[in-house]
XYZ file of C-alpha atoms in Angstrom:
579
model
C -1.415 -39.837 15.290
C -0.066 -36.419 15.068
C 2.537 -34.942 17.310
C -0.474 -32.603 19.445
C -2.407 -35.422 19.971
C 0.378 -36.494 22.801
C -0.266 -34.775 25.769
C 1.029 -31.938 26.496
C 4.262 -31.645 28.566
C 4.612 -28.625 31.344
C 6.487 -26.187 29.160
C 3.865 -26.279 26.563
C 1.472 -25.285 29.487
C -0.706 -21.935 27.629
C -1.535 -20.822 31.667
C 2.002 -21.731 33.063
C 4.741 -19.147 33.635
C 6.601 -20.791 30.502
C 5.599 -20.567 26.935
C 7.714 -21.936 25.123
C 11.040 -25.023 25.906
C 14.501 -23.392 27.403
C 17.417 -23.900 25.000
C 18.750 -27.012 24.320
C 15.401 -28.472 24.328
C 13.635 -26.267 22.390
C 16.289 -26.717 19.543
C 15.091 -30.308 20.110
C 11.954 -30.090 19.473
C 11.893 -27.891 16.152
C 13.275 -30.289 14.475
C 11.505 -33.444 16.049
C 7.903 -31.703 16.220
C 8.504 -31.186 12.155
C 9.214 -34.479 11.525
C 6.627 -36.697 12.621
C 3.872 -33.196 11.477
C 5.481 -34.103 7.836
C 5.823 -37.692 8.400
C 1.787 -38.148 9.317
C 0.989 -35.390 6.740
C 2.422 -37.998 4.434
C 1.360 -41.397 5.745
C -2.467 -39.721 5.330
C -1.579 -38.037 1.732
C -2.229 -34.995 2.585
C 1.588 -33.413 2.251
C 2.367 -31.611 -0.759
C 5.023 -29.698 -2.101
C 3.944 -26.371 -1.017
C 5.595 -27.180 2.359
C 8.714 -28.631 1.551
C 10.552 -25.668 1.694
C 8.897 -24.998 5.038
C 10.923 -27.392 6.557
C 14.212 -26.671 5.590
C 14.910 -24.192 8.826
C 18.098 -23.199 7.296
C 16.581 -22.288 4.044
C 13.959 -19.906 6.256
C 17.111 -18.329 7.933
C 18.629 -17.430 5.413
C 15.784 -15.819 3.805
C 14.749 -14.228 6.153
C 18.281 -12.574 6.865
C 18.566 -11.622 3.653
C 15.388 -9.611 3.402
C 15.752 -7.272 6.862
C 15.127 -4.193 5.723
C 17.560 -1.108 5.765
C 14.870 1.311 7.445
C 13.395 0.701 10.757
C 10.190 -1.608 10.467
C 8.224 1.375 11.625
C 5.191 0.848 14.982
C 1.616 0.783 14.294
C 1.195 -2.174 11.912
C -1.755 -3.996 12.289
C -2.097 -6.479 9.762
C -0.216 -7.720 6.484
C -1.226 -9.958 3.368
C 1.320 -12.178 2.177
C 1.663 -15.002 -0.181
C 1.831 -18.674 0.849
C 3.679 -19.954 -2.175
C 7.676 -20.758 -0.638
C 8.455 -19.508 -3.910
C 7.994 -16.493 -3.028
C 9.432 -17.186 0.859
C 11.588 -13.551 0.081
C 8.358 -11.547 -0.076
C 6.628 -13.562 3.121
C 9.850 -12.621 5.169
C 9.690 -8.851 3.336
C 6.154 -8.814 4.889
C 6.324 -9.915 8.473
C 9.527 -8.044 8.488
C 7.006 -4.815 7.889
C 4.877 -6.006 11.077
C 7.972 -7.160 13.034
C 8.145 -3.849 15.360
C 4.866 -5.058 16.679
C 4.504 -7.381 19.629
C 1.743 -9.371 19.135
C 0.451 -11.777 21.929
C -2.799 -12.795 18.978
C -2.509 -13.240 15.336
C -5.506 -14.192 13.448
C -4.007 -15.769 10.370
C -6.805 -16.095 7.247
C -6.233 -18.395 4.430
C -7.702 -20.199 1.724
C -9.338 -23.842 1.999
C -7.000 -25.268 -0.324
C -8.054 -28.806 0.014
C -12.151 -27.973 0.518
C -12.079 -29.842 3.971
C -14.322 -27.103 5.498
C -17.808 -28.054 4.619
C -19.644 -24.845 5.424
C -18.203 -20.734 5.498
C -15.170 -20.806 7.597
C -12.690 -23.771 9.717
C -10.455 -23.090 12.647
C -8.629 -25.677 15.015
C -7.749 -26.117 17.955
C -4.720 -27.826 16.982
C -1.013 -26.406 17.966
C 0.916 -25.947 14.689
C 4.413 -27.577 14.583
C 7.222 -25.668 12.720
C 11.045 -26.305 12.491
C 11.556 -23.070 14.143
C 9.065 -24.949 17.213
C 5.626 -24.746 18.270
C 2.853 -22.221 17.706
C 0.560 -22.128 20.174
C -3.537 -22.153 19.841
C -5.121 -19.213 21.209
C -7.730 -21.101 22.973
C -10.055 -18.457 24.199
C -10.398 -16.940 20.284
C -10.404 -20.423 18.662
C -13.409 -21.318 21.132
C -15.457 -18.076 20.415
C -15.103 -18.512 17.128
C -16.272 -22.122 17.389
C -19.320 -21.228 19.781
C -20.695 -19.499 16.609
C -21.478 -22.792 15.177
C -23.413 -21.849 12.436
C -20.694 -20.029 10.863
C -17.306 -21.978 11.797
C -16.666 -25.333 12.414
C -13.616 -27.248 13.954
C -10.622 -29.379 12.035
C -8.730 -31.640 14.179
C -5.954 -30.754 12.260
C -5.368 -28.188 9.319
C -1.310 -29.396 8.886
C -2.320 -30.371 5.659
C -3.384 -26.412 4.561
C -0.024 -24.934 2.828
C -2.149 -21.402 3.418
C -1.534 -21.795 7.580
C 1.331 -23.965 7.744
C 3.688 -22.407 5.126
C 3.208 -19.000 7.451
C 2.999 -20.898 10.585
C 7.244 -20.948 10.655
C 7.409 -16.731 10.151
C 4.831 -16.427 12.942
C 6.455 -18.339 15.590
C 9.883 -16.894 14.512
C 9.319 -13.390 14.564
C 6.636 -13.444 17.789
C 7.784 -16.468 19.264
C 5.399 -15.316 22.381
C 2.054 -15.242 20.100
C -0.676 -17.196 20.194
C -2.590 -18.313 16.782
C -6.054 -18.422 15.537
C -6.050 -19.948 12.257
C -9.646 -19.098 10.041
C -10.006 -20.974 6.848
C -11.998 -19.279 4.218
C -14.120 -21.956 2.177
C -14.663 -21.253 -1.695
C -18.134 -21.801 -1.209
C -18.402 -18.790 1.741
C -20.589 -15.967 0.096
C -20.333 -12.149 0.946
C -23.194 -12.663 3.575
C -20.598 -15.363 5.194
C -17.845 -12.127 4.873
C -20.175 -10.292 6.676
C -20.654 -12.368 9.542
C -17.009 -13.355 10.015
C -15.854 -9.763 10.051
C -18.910 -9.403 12.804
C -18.023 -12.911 14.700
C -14.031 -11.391 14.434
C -14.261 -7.990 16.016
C -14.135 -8.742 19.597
C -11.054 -10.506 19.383
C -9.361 -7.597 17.571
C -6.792 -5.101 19.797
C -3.521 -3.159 19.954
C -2.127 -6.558 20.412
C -3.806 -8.739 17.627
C -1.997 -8.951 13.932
C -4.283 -10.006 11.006
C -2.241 -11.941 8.778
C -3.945 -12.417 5.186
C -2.487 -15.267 3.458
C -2.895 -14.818 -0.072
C -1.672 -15.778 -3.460
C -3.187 -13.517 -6.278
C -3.822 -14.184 -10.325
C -3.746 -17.854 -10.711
C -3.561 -19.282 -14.034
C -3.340 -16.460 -15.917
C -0.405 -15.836 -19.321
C 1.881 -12.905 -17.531
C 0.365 -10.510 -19.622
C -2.965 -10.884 -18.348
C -1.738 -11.621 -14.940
C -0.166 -7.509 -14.907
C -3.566 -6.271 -15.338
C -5.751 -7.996 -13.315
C -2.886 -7.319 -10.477
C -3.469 -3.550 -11.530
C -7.335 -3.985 -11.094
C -6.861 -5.864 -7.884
C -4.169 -2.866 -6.408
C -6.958 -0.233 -7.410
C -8.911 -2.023 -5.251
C -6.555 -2.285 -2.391
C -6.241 1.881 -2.885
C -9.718 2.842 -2.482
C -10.105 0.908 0.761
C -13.604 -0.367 0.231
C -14.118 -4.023 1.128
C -16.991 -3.923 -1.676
C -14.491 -3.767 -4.273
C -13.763 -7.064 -3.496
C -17.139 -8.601 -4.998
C -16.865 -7.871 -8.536
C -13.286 -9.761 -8.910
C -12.620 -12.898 -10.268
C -11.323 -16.431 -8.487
C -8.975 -17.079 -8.529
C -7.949 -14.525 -11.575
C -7.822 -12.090 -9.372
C -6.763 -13.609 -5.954
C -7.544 -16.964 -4.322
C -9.979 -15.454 -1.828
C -11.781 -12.756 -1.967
C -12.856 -13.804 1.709
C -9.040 -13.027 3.122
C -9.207 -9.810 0.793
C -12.614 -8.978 2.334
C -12.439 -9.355 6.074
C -8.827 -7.955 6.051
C -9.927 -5.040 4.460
C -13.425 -4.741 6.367
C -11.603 -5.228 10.066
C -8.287 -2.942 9.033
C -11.264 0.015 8.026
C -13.961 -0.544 10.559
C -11.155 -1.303 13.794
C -7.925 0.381 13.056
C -8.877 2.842 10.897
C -5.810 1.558 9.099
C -4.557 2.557 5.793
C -3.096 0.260 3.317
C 0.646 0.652 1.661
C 1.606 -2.064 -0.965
C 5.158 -3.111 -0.502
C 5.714 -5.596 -3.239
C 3.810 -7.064 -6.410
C 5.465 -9.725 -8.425
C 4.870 -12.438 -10.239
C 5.892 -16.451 -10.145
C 7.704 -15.658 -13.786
C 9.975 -13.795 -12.284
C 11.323 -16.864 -10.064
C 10.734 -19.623 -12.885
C 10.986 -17.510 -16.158
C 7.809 -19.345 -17.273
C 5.318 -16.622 -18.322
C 2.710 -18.613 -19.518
C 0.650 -20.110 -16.551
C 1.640 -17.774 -13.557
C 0.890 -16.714 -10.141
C 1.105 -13.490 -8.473
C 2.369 -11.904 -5.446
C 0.799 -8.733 -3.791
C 2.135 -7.992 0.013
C 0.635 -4.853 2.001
C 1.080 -3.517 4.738
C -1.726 -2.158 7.630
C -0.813 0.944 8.975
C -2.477 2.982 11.584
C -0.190 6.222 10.821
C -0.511 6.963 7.100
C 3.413 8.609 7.524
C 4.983 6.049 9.392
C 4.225 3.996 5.786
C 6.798 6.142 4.030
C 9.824 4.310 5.949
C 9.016 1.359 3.691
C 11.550 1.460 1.274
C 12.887 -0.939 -0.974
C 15.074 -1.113 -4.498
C 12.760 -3.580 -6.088
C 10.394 -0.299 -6.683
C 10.510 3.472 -7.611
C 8.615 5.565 -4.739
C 7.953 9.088 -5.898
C 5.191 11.796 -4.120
C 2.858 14.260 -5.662
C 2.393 17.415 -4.194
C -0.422 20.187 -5.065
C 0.158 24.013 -6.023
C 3.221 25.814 -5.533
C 3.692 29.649 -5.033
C 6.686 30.558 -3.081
C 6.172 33.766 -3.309
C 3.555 36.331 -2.555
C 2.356 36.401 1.243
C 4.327 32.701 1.885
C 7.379 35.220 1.751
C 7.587 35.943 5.383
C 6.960 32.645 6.594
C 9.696 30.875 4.124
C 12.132 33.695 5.485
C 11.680 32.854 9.051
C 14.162 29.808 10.135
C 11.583 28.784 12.761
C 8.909 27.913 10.006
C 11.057 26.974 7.564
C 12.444 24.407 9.951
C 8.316 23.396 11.095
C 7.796 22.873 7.401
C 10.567 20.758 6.296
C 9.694 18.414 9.627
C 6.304 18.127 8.492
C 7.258 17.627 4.667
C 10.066 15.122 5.984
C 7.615 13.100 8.066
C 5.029 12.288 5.502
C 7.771 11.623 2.976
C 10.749 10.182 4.083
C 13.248 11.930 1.913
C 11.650 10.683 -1.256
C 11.567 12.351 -4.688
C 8.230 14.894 -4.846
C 6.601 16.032 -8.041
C 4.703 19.528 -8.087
C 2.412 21.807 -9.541
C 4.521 25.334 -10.026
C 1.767 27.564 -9.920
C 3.615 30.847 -11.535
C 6.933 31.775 -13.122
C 10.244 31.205 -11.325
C 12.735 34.259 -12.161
C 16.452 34.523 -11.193
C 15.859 37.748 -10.593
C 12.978 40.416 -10.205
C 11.555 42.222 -12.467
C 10.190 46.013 -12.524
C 6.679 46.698 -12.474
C 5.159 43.600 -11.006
C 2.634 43.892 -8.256
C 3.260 42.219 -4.754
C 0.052 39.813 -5.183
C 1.523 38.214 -8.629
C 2.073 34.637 -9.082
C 6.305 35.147 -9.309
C 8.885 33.127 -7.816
C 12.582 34.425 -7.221
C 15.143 31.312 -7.099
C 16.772 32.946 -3.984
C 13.022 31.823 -2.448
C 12.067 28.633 -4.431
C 15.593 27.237 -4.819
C 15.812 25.993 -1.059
C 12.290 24.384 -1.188
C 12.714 22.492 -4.292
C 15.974 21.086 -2.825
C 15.246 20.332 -0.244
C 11.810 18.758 -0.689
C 14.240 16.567 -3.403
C 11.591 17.727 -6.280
C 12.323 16.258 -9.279
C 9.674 17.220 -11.739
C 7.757 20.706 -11.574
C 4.331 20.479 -13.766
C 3.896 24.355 -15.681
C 0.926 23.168 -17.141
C -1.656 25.690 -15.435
C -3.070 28.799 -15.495
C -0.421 30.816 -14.202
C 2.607 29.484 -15.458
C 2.197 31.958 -18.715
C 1.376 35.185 -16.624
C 4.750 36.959 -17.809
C 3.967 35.504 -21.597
C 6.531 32.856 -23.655
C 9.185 34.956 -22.258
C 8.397 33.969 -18.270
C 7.839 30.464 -19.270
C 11.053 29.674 -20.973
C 12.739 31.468 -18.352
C 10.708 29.122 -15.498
C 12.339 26.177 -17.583
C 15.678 27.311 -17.794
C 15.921 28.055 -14.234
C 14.175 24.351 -13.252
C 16.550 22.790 -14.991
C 20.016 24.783 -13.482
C 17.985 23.237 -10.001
C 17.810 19.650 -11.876
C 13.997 19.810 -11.814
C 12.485 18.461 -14.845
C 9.898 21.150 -16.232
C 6.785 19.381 -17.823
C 5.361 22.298 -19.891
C 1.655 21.636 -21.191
C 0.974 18.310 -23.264
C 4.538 17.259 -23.140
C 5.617 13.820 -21.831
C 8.661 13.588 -19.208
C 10.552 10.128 -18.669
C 10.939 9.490 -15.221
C 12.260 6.211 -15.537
C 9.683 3.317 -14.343
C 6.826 5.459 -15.159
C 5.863 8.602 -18.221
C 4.179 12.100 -17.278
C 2.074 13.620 -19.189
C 0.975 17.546 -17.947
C -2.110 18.923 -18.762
C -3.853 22.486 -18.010
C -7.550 23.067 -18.538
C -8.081 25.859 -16.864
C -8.205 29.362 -18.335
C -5.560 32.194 -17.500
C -3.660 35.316 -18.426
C -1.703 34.459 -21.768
C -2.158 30.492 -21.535
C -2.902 30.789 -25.017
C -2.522 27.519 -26.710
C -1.169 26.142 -23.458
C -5.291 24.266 -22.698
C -6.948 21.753 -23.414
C -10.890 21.013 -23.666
C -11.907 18.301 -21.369
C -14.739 16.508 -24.264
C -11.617 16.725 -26.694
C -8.751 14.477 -25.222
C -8.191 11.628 -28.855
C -5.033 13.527 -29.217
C -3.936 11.872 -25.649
C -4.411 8.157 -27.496
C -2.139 9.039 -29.994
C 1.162 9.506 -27.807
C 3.890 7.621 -27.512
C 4.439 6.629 -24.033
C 5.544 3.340 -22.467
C 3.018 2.655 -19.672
C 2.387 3.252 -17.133
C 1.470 6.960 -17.982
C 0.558 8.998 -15.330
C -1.337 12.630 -16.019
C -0.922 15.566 -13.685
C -3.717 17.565 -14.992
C -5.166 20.763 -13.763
C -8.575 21.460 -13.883
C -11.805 21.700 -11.898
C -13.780 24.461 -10.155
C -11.955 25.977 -6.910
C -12.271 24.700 -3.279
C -13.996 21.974 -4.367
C -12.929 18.030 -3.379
C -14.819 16.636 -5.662
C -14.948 16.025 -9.796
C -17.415 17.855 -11.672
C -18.972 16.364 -14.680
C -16.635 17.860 -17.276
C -14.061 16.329 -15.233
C -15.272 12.606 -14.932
C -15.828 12.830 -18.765
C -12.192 13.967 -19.277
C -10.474 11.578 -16.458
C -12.899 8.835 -18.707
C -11.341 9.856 -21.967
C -7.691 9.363 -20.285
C -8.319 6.781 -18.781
C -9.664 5.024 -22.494
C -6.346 6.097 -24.002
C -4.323 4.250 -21.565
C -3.656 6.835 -18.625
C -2.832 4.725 -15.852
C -3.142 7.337 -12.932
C -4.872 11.082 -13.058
C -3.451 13.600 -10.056
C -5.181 16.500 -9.934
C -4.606 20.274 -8.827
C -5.410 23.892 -8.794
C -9.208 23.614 -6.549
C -7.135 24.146 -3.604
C -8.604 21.403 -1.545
C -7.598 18.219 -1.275
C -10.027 15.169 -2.229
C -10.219 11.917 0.437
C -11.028 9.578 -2.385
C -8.944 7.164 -4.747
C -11.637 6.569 -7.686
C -11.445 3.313 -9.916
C -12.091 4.040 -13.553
C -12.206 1.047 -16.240
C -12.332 -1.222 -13.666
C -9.233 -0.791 -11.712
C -6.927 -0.246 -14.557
C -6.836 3.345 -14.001
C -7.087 5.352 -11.279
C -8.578 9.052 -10.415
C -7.132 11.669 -7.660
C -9.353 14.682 -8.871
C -7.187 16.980 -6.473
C -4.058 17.408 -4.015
C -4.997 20.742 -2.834
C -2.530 23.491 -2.003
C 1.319 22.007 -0.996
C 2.765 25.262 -0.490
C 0.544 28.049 -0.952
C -0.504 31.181 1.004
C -4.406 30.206 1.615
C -5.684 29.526 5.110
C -6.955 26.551 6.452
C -10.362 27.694 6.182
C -9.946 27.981 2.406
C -7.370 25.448 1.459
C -6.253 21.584 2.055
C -3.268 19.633 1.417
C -2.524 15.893 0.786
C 0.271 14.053 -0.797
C 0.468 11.230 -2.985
C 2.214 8.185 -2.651
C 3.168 6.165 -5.997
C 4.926 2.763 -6.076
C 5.741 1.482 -9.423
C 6.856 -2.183 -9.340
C 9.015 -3.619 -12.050
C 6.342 -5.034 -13.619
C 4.605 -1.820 -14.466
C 1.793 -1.792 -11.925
C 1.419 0.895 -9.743
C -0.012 1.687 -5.906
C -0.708 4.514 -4.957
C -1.922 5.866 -1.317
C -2.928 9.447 0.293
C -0.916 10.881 2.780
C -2.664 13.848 4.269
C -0.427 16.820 5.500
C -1.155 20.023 7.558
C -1.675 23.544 5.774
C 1.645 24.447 5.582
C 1.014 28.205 5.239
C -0.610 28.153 8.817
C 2.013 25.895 10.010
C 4.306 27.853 9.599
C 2.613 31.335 10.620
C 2.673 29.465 13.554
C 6.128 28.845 13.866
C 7.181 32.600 13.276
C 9.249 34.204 15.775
């Protein structure tokens, strides 16, 4: 007999006007409850050492403590996926610690049939789950409609064997002690139809007050080596948001269930409208130092407000953003002048970003001072103008590889790189490769201009690009395509193929002046294609131009995540600002 098959004293009560025991008691029963869960877990062989380390409460604690983050665990989180191997216990706390400013009263907590107890799709219980940090209480009313879809899910007396749920089951009740639990376990035998109906059977019971915890452990089995890449395939997935992408992947090389990964994905898209921002990838190795049969770690985050995301920070991970064309200059003049849309700008900026490093496309030559002879519509930049934007936007690299960065000839171009680098900007001139510590840059222009000269490149002749030397992962900031379009042309997809074949990691487009709403897969995950960014700061009005930035994360294993974060047009922002 199991500790919830006593009856149920008053405090425990889900109706009464106490949810959980007062003090002294409480402290009681953590440990108690624990010890006869583990104790009958053993006497019917079903404990394993997966949850030994979820019953050292200390242990937790102090985990737990040590992972609180420095930022504010920003609002708006509606789910997380996080591993259930207590190896990794630092990056389950690192996750709910993401979700913590959320008060959940429901989480739906997916995980794996470890054991294959659940004969059809999916399992839930009814069951209250016992954890040395005290009880977690069923949420009766979702646990019953999921059971009154009998064809689909079916009921466990008890799942305290399943490491997936009960390894978790401490974080839950210790960071939203007041929620209530519906446990789903995903069988290895469920097929995508069974996806389908869960996500359908799931939907009602979804709100502002539900959290979707995924609990999932990624490559099994798998040398290190070949672990990194299918984690890159699997976060290319994660990027483009489509719960379709989940089909084609491997289990467990790729993840342990592609059911979690689905109906996570499918109920963040179809209810929240919630984007996804990957806060940690490791691998077992790292913990063990035994590369050759690993698993890995991916944790994400579900957020609602794609800038809130940018307050995850942490110094396990370089976090850099991409921005699209440049021209301070020109007709942005006034509005840069004027402190009220300067100071509307740099609050927009700030919000999507955070304060984090930025990487643009210069479009035109930067001059310390002015030159005779130049017309008022030319692509020129005076430091006195761009100095304050690149500093303050913390912009660390500045691509000249376009069409306008040659308009004053060899002359203007060294003189744009001499002045970037008095700011501390690295200049990335046309198929050179800048260092920017956990990942390479490699700037390319294909578009035609005034004086470009040999600074282009044809997009159907790129075997030059698999002849660099660059550590991975090498990212391209290329410029290309046909204006105000969102969209790659077919010169383009057989140029972002061709970088992609050399080992290009992650293509970032500019100069069409719009900004794409796609992340497209290429090679099957293990690159990546942004055809454009749009304009960041460039005198073109909303009708004609779009903005977006680009998040990238690269973890120290050499993967990468990258997400969107969309941004008003700045120029009309800040026209109206003007006083």
């Amino acid at each position: 007999m199991v500790f919830s098959d006593f009856p149920k004293p008053a405090w425990q009560d889900r109706k009464g006007l106490q949810a959980r025991p007062p003090g002294m008691v409480k402290a009681l029963c953590r440990q108690l409850c624990w010890v006869v869960t583990l104790a009958a877990s053993v006497a019917f062989g079903q404990a394993n050492e997966y949850l030994e380390p979820a019953a050292d409460a200390e242990r937790l604690l102090a985990v737990i403590e040590a992972q609180r983050p420095s930022f504010a665990p920003p609002a708006g989180v509606t789910g997380i996926s996080v591993p259930h191997h207590l190896l990794a216990d630092d990056l389950i706390a690192r996750g709910f610690w993401a979700a913590s400013a959320t008060h959940p009263k429901r989480v739906v907590l997916i995980s794996p049939d470890h054991f294959h107890k659940v004969h059809g799709a999916f399992a839930t219980t009814r069951e209250d789950l016992q954890t040395v940090f005290g009880t977690v209480n069923s949420d009766f009313e979702g646990v019953e409609a999921l059971l009154a879809h009998t064809d689909l899910f079916e009921p466990l007396d008890s799942i305290d064997h399943e490491h997936g749920v009960m390894a978790l089951a401490p974080f839950v009740e210790h960071f939203f002690p007041e929620a209530e639990i519906v446990p789903v376990l995903a069988s290895i035998n469920a097929d995508p139809q069974d996806w389908r109906e869960a996500v359908a059977v799931l939907t009602p019971l979804l709100g502002p007050e539900t959290l979707i915890v995924q609990s999932t452990d990624y490559s099994h089995y798998r040398p290190l080596g070949e672990a990194v890449l299918r984690d890159q395939e699997t976060l290319a997935m994660i990027a483009g948001r489509d719960p379709e992408g989940v089909l084609p992947l491997l289990q467990p090389s790729h993840m342990d269930s592609k059911a979690a990964q689905f109906i996570q994905m499918s109920l963040q898209r179809d209810v929240y409208d919630a984007q996804p921002v990957v806060i940690a990838n490791s691998n077992s190795a790292d913990y063990t130092g035994s590369a050759n049969n690993t698993t890995s770690y991916i944790v994400t985050a579900w957020v609602t407000n794609p800038h809130t995301a940018s307050a995850f920070t942490y110094p396990d991970q370089q976090r850099v953003f991409f921005g699209g064309d440049v021209l301070a200059g020109r007709y942005f003049l006034p509005v840069l002048r004027d402190r009220a849309a300067w100071a509307a700008i740099t609050e927009a900026v700030a919000q999507a970003t955070s304060g984090a490093p930025m990487i643009v496309n210069l479009e035109g030559v930067l001059l310390e001072a002015p030159v005779a002879g130049l017309g008022a519509s030319e692509h020129v930049m005076l430091m006195e103008d761009a100095a304050p934007i690149l500093t303050a936007f913390r912009t660390s690299g500045a691509s000249l590889a376009n069409n306008h960065a040659n308009d004053l000839g060899p002359v203007g171009r060294g003189e744009s790189v001499r002045v970037l680098g008095d700011l501390g900007v690295t200049p990335i001139e046309h198929g050179a490769i800048a260092d920017f510590g956990g990942f390479r840059l490699l700037a390319i222009n294909f578009t035609r201009g005034r004086l470009t000269e040999g600074a282009i490149a044809e997009t159907d002749d790129l075997d030059w690009v698999c002849g660099l030397d660059a550590k991975p992962p090498l990212v391209a900031f290329v410029h290309w395509g046909v204006e105000y379009t969102d969209v790659p042309g077919a010169a383009e997809r057989v140029a972002a193929d061709a970088l992609a074949a050399c080992g290009v990691s992650l293509i970032v487009g500019a100069h069409p002046h719009r900004a794409s709403n796609s992340i497209v897969a290429l090679g099957g995950g293990r690159s990546q294609l942004v055809y454009s960014l749009g304009n960041f700061l460039f005198d073109q009005s909303e009708a004609r131009g779009s903005g977006a930035l680009l998040e990238l994360r690269v973890f120290k294993q050499g993967t990468i995540a990258i997400r969107p974060v969309p941004i008003p047009n700045l120029f009309e922002l800040g026209r109206r600002a003007m006083q």
